[in-house]
PDB file of N, CA and C in Angstrom:
ATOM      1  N   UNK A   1      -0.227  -7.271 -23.903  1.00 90.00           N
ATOM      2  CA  UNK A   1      -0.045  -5.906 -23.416  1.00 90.00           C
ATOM      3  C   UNK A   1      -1.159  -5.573 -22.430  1.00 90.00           C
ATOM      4  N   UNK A   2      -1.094  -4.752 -21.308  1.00 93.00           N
ATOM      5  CA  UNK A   2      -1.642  -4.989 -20.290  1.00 93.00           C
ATOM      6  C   UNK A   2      -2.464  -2.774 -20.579  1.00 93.00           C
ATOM      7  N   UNK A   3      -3.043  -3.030 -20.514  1.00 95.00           N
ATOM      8  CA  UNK A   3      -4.190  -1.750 -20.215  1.00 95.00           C
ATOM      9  C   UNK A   3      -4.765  -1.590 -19.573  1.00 95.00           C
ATOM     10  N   UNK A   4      -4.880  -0.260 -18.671  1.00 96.00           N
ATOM     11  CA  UNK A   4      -5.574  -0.151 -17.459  1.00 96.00           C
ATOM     12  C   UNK A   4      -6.302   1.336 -18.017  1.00 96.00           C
ATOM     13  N   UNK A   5      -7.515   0.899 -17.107  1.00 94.00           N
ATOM     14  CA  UNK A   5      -8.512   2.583 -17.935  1.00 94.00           C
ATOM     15  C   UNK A   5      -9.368   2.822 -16.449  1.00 94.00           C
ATOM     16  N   UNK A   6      -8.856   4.282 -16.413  1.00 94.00           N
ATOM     17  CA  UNK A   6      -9.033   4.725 -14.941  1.00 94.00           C
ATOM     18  C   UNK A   6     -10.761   5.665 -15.435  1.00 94.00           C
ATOM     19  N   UNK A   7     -11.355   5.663 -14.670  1.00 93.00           N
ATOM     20  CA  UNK A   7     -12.687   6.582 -14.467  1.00 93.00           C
ATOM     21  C   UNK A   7     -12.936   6.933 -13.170  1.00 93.00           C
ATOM     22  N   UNK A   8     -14.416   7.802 -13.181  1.00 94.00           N
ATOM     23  CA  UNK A   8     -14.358   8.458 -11.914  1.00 94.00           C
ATOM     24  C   UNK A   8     -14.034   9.520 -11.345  1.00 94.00           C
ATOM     25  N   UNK A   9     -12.678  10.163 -11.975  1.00 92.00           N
ATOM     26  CA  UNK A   9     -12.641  11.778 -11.313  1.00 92.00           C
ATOM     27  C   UNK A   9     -13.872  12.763 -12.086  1.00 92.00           C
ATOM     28  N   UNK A  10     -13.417  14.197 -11.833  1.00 97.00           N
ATOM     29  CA  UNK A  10     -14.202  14.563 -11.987  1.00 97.00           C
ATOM     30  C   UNK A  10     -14.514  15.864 -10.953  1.00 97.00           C
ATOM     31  N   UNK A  11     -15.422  16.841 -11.063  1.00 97.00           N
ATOM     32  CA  UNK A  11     -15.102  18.265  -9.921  1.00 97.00           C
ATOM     33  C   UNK A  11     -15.845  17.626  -8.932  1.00 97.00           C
ATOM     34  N   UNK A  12     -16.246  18.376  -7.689  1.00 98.00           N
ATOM     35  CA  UNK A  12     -16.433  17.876  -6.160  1.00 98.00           C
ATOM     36  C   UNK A  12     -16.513  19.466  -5.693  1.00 98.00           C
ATOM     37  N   UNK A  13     -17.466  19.487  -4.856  1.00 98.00           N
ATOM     38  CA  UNK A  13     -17.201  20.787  -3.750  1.00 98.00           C
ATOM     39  C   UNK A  13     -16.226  19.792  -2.487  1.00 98.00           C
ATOM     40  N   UNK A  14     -15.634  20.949  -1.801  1.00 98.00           N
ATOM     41  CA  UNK A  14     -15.173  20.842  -0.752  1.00 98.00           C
ATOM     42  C   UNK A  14     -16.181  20.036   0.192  1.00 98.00           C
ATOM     43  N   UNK A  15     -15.726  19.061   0.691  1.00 98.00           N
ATOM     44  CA  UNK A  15     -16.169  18.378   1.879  1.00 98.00           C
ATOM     45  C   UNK A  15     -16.955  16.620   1.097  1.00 98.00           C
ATOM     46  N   UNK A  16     -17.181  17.075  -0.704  1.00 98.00           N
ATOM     47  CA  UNK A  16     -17.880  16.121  -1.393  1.00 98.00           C
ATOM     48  C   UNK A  16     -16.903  14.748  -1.500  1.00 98.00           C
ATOM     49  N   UNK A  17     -17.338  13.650  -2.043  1.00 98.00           N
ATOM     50  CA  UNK A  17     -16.766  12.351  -2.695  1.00 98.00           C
ATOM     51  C   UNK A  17     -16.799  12.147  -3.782  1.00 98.00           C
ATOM     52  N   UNK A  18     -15.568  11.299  -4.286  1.00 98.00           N
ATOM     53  CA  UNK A  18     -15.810  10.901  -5.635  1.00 98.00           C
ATOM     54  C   UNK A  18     -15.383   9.081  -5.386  1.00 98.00           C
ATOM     55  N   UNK A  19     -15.616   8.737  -6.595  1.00 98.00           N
ATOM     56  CA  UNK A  19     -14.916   7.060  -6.316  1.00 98.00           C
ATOM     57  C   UNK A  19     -14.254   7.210  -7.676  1.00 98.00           C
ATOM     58  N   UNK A  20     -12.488   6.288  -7.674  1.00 98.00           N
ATOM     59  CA  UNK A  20     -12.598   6.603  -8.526  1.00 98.00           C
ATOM     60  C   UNK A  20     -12.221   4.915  -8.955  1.00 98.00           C
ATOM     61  N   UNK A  21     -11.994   4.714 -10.415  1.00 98.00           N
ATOM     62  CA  UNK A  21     -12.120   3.148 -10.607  1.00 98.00           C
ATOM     63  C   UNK A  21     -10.860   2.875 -11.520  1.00 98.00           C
ATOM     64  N   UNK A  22     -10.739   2.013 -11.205  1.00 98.00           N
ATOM     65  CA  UNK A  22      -9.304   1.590 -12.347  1.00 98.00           C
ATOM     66  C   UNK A  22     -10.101  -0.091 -12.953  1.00 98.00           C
ATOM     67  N   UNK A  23      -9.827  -0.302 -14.145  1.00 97.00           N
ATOM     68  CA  UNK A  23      -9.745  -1.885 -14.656  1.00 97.00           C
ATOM     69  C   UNK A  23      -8.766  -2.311 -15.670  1.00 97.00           C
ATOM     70  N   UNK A  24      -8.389  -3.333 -14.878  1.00 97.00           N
ATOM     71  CA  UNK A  24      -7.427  -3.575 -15.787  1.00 97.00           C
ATOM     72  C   UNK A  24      -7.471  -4.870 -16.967  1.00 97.00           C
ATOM     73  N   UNK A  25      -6.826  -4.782 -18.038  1.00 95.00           N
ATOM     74  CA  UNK A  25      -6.888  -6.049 -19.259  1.00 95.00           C
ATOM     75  C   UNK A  25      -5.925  -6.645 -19.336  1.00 95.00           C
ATOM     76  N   UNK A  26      -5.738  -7.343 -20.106  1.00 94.00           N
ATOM     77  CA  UNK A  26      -4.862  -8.392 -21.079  1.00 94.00           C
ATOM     78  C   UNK A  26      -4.650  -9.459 -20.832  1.00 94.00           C
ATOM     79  N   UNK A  27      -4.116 -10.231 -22.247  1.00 90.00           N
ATOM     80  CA  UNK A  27      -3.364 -11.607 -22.193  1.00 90.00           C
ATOM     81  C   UNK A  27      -3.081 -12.260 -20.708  1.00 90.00           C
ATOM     82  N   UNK A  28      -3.539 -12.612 -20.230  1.00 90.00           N
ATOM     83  CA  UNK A  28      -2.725 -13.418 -18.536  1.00 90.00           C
ATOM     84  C   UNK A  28      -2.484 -12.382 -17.744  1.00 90.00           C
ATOM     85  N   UNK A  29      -3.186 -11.273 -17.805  1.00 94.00           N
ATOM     86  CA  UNK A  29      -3.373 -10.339 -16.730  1.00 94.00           C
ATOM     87  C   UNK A  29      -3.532 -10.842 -15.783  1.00 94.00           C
ATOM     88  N   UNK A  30      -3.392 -11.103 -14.480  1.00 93.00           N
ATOM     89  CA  UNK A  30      -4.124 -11.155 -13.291  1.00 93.00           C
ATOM     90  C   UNK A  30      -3.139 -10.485 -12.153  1.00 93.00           C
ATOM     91  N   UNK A  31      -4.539  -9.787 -11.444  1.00 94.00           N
ATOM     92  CA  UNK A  31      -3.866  -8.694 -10.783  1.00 94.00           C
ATOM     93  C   UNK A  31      -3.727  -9.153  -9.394  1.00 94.00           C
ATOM     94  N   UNK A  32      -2.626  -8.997  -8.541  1.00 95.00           N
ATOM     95  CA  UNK A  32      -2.088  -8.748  -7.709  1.00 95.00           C
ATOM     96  C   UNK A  32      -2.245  -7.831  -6.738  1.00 95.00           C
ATOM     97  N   UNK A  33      -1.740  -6.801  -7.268  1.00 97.00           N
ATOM     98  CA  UNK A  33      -1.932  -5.397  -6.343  1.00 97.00           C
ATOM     99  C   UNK A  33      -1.635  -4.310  -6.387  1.00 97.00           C
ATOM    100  N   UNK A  34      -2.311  -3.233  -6.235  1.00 98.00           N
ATOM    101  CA  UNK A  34      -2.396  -2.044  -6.629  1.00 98.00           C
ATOM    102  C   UNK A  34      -2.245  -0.362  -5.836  1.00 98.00           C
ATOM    103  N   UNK A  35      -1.694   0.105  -6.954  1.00 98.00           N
ATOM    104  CA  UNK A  35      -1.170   1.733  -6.134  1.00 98.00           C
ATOM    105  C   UNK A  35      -1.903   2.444  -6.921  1.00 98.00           C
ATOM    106  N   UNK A  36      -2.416   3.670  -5.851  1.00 98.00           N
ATOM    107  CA  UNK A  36      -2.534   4.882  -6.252  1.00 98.00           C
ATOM    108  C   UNK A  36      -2.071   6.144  -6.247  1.00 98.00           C
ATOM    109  N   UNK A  37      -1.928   6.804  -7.012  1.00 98.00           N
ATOM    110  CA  UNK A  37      -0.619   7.995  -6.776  1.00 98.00           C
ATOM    111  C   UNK A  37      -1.429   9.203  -7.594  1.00 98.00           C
ATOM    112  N   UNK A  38      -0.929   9.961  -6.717  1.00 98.00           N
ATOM    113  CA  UNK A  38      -1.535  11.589  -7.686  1.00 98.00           C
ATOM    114  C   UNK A  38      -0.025  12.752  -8.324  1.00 98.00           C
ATOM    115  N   UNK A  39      -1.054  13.469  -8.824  1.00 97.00           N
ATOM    116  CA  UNK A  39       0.093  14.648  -9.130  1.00 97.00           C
ATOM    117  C   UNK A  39      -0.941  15.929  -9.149  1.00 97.00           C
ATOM    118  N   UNK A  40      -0.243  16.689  -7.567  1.00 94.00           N
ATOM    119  CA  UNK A  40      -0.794  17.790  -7.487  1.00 94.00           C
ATOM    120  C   UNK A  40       0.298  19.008  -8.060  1.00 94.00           C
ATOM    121  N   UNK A  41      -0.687  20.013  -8.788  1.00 89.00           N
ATOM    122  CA  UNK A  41       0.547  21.075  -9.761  1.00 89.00           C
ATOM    123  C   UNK A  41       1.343  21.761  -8.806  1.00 89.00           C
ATOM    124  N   UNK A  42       2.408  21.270  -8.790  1.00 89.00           N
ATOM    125  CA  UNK A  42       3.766  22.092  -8.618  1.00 89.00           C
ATOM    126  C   UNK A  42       4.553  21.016  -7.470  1.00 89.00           C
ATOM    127  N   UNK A  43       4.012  19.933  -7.164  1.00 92.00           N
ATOM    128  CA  UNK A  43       4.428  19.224  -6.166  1.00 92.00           C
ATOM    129  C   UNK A  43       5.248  17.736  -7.175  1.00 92.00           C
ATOM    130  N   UNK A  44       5.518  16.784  -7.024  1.00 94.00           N
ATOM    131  CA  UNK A  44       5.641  15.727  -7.452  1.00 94.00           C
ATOM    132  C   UNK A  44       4.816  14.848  -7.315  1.00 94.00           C
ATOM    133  N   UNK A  45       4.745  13.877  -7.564  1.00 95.00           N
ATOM    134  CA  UNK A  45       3.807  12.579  -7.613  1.00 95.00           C
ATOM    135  C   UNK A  45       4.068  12.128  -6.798  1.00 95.00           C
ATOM    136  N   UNK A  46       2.980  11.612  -6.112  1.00 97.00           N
ATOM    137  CA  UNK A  46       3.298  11.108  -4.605  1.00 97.00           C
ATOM    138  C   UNK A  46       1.867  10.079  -4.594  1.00 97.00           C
ATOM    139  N   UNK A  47       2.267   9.087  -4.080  1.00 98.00           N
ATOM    140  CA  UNK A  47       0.917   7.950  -3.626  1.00 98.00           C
ATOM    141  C   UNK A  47       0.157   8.460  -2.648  1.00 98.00           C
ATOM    142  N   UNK A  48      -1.243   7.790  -2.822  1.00 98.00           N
ATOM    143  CA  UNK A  48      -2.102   8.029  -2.124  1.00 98.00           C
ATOM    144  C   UNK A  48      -2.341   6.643  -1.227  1.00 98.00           C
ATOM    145  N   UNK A  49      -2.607   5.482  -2.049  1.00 98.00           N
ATOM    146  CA  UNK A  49      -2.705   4.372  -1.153  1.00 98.00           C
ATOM    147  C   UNK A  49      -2.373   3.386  -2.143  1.00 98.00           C
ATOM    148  N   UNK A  50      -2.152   2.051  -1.306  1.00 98.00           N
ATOM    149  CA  UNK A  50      -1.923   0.773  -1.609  1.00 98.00           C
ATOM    150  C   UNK A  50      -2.409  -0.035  -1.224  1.00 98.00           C
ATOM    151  N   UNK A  51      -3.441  -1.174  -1.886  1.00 98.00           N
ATOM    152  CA  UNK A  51      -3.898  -2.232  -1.649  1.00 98.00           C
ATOM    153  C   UNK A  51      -2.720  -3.603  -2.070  1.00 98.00           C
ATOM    154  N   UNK A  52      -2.613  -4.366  -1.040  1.00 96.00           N
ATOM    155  CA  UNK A  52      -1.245  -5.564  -1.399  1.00 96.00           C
ATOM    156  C   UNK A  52      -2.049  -6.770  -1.144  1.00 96.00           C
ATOM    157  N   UNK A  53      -1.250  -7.782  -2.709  1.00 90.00           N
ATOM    158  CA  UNK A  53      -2.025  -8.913  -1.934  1.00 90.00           C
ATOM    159  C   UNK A  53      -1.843  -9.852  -0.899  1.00 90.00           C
ATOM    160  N   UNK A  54      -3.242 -10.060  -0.131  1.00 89.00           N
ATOM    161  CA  UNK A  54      -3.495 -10.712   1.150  1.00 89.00           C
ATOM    162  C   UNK A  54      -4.762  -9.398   1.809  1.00 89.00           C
ATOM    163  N   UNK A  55      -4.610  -8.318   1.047  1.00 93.00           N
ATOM    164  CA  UNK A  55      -5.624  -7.431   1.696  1.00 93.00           C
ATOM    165  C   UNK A  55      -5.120  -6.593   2.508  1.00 93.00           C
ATOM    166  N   UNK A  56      -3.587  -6.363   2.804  1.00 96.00           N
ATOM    167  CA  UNK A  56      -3.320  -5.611   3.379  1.00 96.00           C
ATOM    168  C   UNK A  56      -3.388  -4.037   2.689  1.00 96.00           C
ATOM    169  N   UNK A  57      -3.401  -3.327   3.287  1.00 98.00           N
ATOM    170  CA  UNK A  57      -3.995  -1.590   2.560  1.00 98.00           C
ATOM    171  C   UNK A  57      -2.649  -0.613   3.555  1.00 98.00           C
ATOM    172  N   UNK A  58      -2.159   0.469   2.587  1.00 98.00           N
ATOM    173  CA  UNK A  58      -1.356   1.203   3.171  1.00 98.00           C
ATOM    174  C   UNK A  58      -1.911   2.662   2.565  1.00 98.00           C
ATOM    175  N   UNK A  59      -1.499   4.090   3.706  1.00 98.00           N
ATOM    176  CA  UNK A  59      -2.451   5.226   3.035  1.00 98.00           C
ATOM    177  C   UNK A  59      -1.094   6.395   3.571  1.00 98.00           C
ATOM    178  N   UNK A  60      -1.225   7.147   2.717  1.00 98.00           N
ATOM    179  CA  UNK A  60      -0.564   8.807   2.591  1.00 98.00           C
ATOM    180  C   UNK A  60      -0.803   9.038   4.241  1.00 98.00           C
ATOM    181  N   UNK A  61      -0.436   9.911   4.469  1.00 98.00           N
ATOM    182  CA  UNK A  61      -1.124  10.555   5.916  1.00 98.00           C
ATOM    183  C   UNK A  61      -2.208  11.608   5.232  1.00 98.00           C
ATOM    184  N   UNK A  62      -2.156  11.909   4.335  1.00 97.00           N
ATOM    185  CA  UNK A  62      -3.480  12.913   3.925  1.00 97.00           C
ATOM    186  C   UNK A  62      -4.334  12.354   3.715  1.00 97.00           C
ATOM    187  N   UNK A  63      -4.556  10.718   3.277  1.00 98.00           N
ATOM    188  CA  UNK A  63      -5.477   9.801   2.764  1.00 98.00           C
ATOM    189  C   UNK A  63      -6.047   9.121   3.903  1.00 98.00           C
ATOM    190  N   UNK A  64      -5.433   8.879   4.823  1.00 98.00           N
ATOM    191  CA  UNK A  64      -5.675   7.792   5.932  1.00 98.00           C
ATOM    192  C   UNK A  64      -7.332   8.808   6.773  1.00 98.00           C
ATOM    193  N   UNK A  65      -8.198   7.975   7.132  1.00 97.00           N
ATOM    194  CA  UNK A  65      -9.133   8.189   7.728  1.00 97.00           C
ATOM    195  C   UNK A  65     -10.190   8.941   6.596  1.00 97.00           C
ATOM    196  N   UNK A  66     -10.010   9.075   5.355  1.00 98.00           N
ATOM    197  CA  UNK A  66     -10.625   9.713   4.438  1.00 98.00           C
ATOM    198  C   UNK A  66     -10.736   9.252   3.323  1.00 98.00           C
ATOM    199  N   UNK A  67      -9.639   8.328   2.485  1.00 98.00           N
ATOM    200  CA  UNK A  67      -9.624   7.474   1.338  1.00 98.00           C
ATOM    201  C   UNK A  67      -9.866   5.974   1.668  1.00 98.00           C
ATOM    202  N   UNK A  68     -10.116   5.045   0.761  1.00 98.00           N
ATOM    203  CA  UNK A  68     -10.635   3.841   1.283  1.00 98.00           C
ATOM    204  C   UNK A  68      -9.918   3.042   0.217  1.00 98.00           C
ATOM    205  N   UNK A  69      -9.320   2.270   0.308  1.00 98.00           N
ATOM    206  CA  UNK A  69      -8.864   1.398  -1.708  1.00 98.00           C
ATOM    207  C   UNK A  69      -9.310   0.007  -1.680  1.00 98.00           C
ATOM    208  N   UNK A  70      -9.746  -0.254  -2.730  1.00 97.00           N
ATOM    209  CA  UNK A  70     -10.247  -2.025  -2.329  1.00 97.00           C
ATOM    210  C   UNK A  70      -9.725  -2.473  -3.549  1.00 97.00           C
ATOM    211  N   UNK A  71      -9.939  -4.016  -3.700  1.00 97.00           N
ATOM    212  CA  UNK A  71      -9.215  -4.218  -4.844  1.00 97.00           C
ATOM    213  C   UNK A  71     -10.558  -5.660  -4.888  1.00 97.00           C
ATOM    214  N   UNK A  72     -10.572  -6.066  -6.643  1.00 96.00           N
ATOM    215  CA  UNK A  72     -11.011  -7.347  -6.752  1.00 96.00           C
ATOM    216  C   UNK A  72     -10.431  -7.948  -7.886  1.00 96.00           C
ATOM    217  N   UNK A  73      -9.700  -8.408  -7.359  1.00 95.00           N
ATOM    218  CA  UNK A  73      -8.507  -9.521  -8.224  1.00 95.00           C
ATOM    219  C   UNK A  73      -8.892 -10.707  -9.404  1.00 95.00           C
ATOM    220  N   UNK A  74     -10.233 -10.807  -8.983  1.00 94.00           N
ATOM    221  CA  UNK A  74     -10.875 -11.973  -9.474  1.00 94.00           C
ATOM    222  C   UNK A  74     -11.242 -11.130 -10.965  1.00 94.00           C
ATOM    223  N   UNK A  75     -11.971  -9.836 -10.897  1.00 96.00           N
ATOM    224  CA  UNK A  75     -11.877  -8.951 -12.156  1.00 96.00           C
ATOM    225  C   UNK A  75     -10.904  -8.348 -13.066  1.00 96.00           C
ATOM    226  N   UNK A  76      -9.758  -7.896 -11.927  1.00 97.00           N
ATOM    227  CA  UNK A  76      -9.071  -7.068 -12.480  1.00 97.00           C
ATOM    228  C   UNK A  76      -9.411  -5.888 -12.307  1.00 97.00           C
ATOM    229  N   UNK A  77     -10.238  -5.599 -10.542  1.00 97.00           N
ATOM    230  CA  UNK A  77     -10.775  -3.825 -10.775  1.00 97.00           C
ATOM    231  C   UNK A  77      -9.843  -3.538  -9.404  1.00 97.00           C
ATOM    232  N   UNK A  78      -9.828  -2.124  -9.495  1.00 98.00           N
ATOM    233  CA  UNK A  78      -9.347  -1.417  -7.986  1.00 98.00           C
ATOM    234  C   UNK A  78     -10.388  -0.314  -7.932  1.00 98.00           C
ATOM    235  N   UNK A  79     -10.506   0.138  -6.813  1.00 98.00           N
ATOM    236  CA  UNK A  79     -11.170   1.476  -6.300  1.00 98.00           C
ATOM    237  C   UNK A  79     -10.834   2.379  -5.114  1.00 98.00           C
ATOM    238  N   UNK A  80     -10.691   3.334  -6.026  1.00 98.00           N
ATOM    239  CA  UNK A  80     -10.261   4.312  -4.309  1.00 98.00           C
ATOM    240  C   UNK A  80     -11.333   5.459  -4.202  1.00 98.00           C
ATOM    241  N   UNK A  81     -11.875   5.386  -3.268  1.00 98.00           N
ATOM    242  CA  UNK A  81     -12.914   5.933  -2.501  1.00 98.00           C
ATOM    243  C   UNK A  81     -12.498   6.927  -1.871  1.00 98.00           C
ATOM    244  N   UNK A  82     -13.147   8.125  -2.136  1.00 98.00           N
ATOM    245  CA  UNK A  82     -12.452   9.758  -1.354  1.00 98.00           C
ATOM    246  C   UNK A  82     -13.871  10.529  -0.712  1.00 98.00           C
ATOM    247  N   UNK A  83     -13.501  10.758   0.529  1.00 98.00           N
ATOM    248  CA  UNK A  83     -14.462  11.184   1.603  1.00 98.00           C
ATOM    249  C   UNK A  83     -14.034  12.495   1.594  1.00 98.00           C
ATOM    250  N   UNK A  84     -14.635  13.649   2.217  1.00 98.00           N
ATOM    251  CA  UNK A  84     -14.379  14.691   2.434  1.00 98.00           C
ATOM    252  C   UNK A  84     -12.732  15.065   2.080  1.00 98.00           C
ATOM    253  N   UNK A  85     -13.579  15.488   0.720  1.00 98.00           N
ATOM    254  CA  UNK A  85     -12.445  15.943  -0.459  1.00 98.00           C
ATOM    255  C   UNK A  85     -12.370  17.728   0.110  1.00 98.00           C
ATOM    256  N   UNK A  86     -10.727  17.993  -0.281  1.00 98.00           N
ATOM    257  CA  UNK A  86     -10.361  19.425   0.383  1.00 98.00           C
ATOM    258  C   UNK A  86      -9.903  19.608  -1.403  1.00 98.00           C
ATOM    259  N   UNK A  87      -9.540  21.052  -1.198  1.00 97.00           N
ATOM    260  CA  UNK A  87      -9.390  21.259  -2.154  1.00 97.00           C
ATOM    261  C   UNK A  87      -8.043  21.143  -2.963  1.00 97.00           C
ATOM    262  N   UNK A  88      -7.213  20.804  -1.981  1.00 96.00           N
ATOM    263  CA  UNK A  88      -5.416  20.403  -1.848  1.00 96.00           C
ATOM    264  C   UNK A  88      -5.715  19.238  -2.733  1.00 96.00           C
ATOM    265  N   UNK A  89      -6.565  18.175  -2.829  1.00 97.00           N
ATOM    266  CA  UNK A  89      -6.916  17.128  -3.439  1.00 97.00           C
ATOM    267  C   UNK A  89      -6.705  16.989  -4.482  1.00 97.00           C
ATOM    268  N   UNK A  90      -6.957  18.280  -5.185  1.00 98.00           N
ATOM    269  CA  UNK A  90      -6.910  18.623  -6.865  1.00 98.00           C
ATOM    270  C   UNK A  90      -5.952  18.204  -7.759  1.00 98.00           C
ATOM    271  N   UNK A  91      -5.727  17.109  -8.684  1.00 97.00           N
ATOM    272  CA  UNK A  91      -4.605  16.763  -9.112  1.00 97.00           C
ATOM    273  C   UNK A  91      -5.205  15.709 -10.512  1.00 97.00           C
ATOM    274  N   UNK A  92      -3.818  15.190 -10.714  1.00 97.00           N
ATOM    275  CA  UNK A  92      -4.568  13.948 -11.992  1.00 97.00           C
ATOM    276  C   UNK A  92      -4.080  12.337 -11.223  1.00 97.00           C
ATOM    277  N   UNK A  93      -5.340  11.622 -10.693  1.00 97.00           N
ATOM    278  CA  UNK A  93      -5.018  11.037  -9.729  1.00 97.00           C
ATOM    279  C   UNK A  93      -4.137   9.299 -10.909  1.00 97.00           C
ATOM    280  N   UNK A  94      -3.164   8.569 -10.554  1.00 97.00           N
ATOM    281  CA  UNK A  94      -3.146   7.440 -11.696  1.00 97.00           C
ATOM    282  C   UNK A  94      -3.235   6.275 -10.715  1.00 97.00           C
ATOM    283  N   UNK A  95      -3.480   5.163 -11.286  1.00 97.00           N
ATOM    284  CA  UNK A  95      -3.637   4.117 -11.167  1.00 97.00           C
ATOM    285  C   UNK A  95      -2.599   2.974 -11.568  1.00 97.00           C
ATOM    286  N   UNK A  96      -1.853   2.152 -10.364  1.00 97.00           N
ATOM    287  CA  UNK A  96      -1.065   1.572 -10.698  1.00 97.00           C
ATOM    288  C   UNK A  96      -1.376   0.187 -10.490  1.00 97.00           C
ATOM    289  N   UNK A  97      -1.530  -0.926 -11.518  1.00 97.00           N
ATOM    290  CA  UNK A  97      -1.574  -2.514 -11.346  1.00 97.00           C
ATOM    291  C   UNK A  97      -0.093  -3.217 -11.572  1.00 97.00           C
ATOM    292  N   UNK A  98       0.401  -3.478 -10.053  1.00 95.00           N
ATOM    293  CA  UNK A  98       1.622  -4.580 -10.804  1.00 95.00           C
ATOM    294  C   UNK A  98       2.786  -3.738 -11.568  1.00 95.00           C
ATOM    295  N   UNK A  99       2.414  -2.685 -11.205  1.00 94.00           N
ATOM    296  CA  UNK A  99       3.671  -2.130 -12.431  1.00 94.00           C
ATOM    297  C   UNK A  99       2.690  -1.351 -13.543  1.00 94.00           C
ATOM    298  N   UNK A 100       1.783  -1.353 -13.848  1.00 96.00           N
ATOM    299  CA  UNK A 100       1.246  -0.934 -15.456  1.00 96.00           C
ATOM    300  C   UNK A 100       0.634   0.050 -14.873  1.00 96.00           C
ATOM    301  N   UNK A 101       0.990   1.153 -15.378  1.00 95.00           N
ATOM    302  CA  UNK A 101       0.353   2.780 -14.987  1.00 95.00           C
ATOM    303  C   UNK A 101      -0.534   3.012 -16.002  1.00 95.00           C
ATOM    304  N   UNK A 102      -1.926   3.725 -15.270  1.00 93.00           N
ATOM    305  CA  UNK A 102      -2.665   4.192 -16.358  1.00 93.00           C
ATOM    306  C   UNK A 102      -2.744   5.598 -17.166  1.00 93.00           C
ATOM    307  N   UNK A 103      -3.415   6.276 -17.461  1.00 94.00           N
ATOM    308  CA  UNK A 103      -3.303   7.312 -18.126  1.00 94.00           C
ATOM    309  C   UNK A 103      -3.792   8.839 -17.178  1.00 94.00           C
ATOM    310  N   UNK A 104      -4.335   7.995 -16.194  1.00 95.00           N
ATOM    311  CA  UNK A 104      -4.709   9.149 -15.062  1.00 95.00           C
ATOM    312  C   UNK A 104      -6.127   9.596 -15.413  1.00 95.00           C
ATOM    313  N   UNK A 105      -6.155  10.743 -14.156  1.00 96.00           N
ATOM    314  CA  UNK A 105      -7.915  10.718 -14.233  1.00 96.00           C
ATOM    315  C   UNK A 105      -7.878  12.072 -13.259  1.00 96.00           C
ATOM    316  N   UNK A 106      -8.513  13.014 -13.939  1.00 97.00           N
ATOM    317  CA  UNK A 106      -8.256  14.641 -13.522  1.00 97.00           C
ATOM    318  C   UNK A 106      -9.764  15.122 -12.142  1.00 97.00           C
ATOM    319  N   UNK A 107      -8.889  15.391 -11.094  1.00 98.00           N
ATOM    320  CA  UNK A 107      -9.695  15.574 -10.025  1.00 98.00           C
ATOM    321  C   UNK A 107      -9.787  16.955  -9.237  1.00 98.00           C
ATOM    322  N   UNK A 108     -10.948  17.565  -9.384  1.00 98.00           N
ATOM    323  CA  UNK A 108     -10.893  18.951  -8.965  1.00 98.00           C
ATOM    324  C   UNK A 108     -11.612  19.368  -7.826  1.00 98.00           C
ATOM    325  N   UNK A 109     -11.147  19.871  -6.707  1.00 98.00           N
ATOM    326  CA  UNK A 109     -11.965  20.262  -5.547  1.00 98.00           C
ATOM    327  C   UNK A 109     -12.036  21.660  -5.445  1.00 98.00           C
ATOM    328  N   UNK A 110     -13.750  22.122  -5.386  1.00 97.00           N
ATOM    329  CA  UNK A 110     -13.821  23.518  -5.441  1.00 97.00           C
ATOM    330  C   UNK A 110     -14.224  23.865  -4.204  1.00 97.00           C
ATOM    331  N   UNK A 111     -13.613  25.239  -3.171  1.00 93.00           N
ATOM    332  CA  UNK A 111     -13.798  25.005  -2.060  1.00 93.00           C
ATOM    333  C   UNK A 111     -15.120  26.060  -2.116  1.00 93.00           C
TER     334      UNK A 111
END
């Protein structure tokens, strides 16, 4: 069974950063590649970015020039990196490996 445990959110003023971290476990885990997706209240869940393997990276248009995602496969970690956080940002951001969603990770921007 595969477990992923997200850290890292957390409040922020407007214009601040957070990083946030995903790792993932189990039996013959090995990771591939990874999504990130949020849920801001009253909107649906919508991705933020994607790291694929070979290193290619794909981003939201709200994310692009401001979020960063890296991945290290060899661990089992991902990271998405948030630059001048707005306050629209605010949501419970999750972490996706391969398919295995994590439990999310609550992110608040105070303007």
């Amino acid at each position: 069974q595969v477990q992923l445990v997200e850290s890292g959110g957390g409040d922020a003023h407007s214009g601040g950063s957070l990083v946030l971290n995903c790792a993932g476990s189990g039996t013959g885990f090995r990771l591939h590649q990874t999504a990130w997706y949020r849920q801001v209240q009253g909107k649906a869940r919508e991705m933020v970015a994607r790291f694929f393997r070979g290193g290619t990276t794909q981003y939201a248009d709200f994310a692009q020039g401001r979020f960063t995602v890296s991945q290290d496969s060899a661990k089992n970690e991902a990271a998405l990196e948030m630059r001048n956080l707005l306050p629209e940002d605010t949501g419970v951001y999750y972490c996706n490996m391969d398919g295995h969603v994590g439990h999310g990770t609550q992110v608040t921007v105070s303007s």
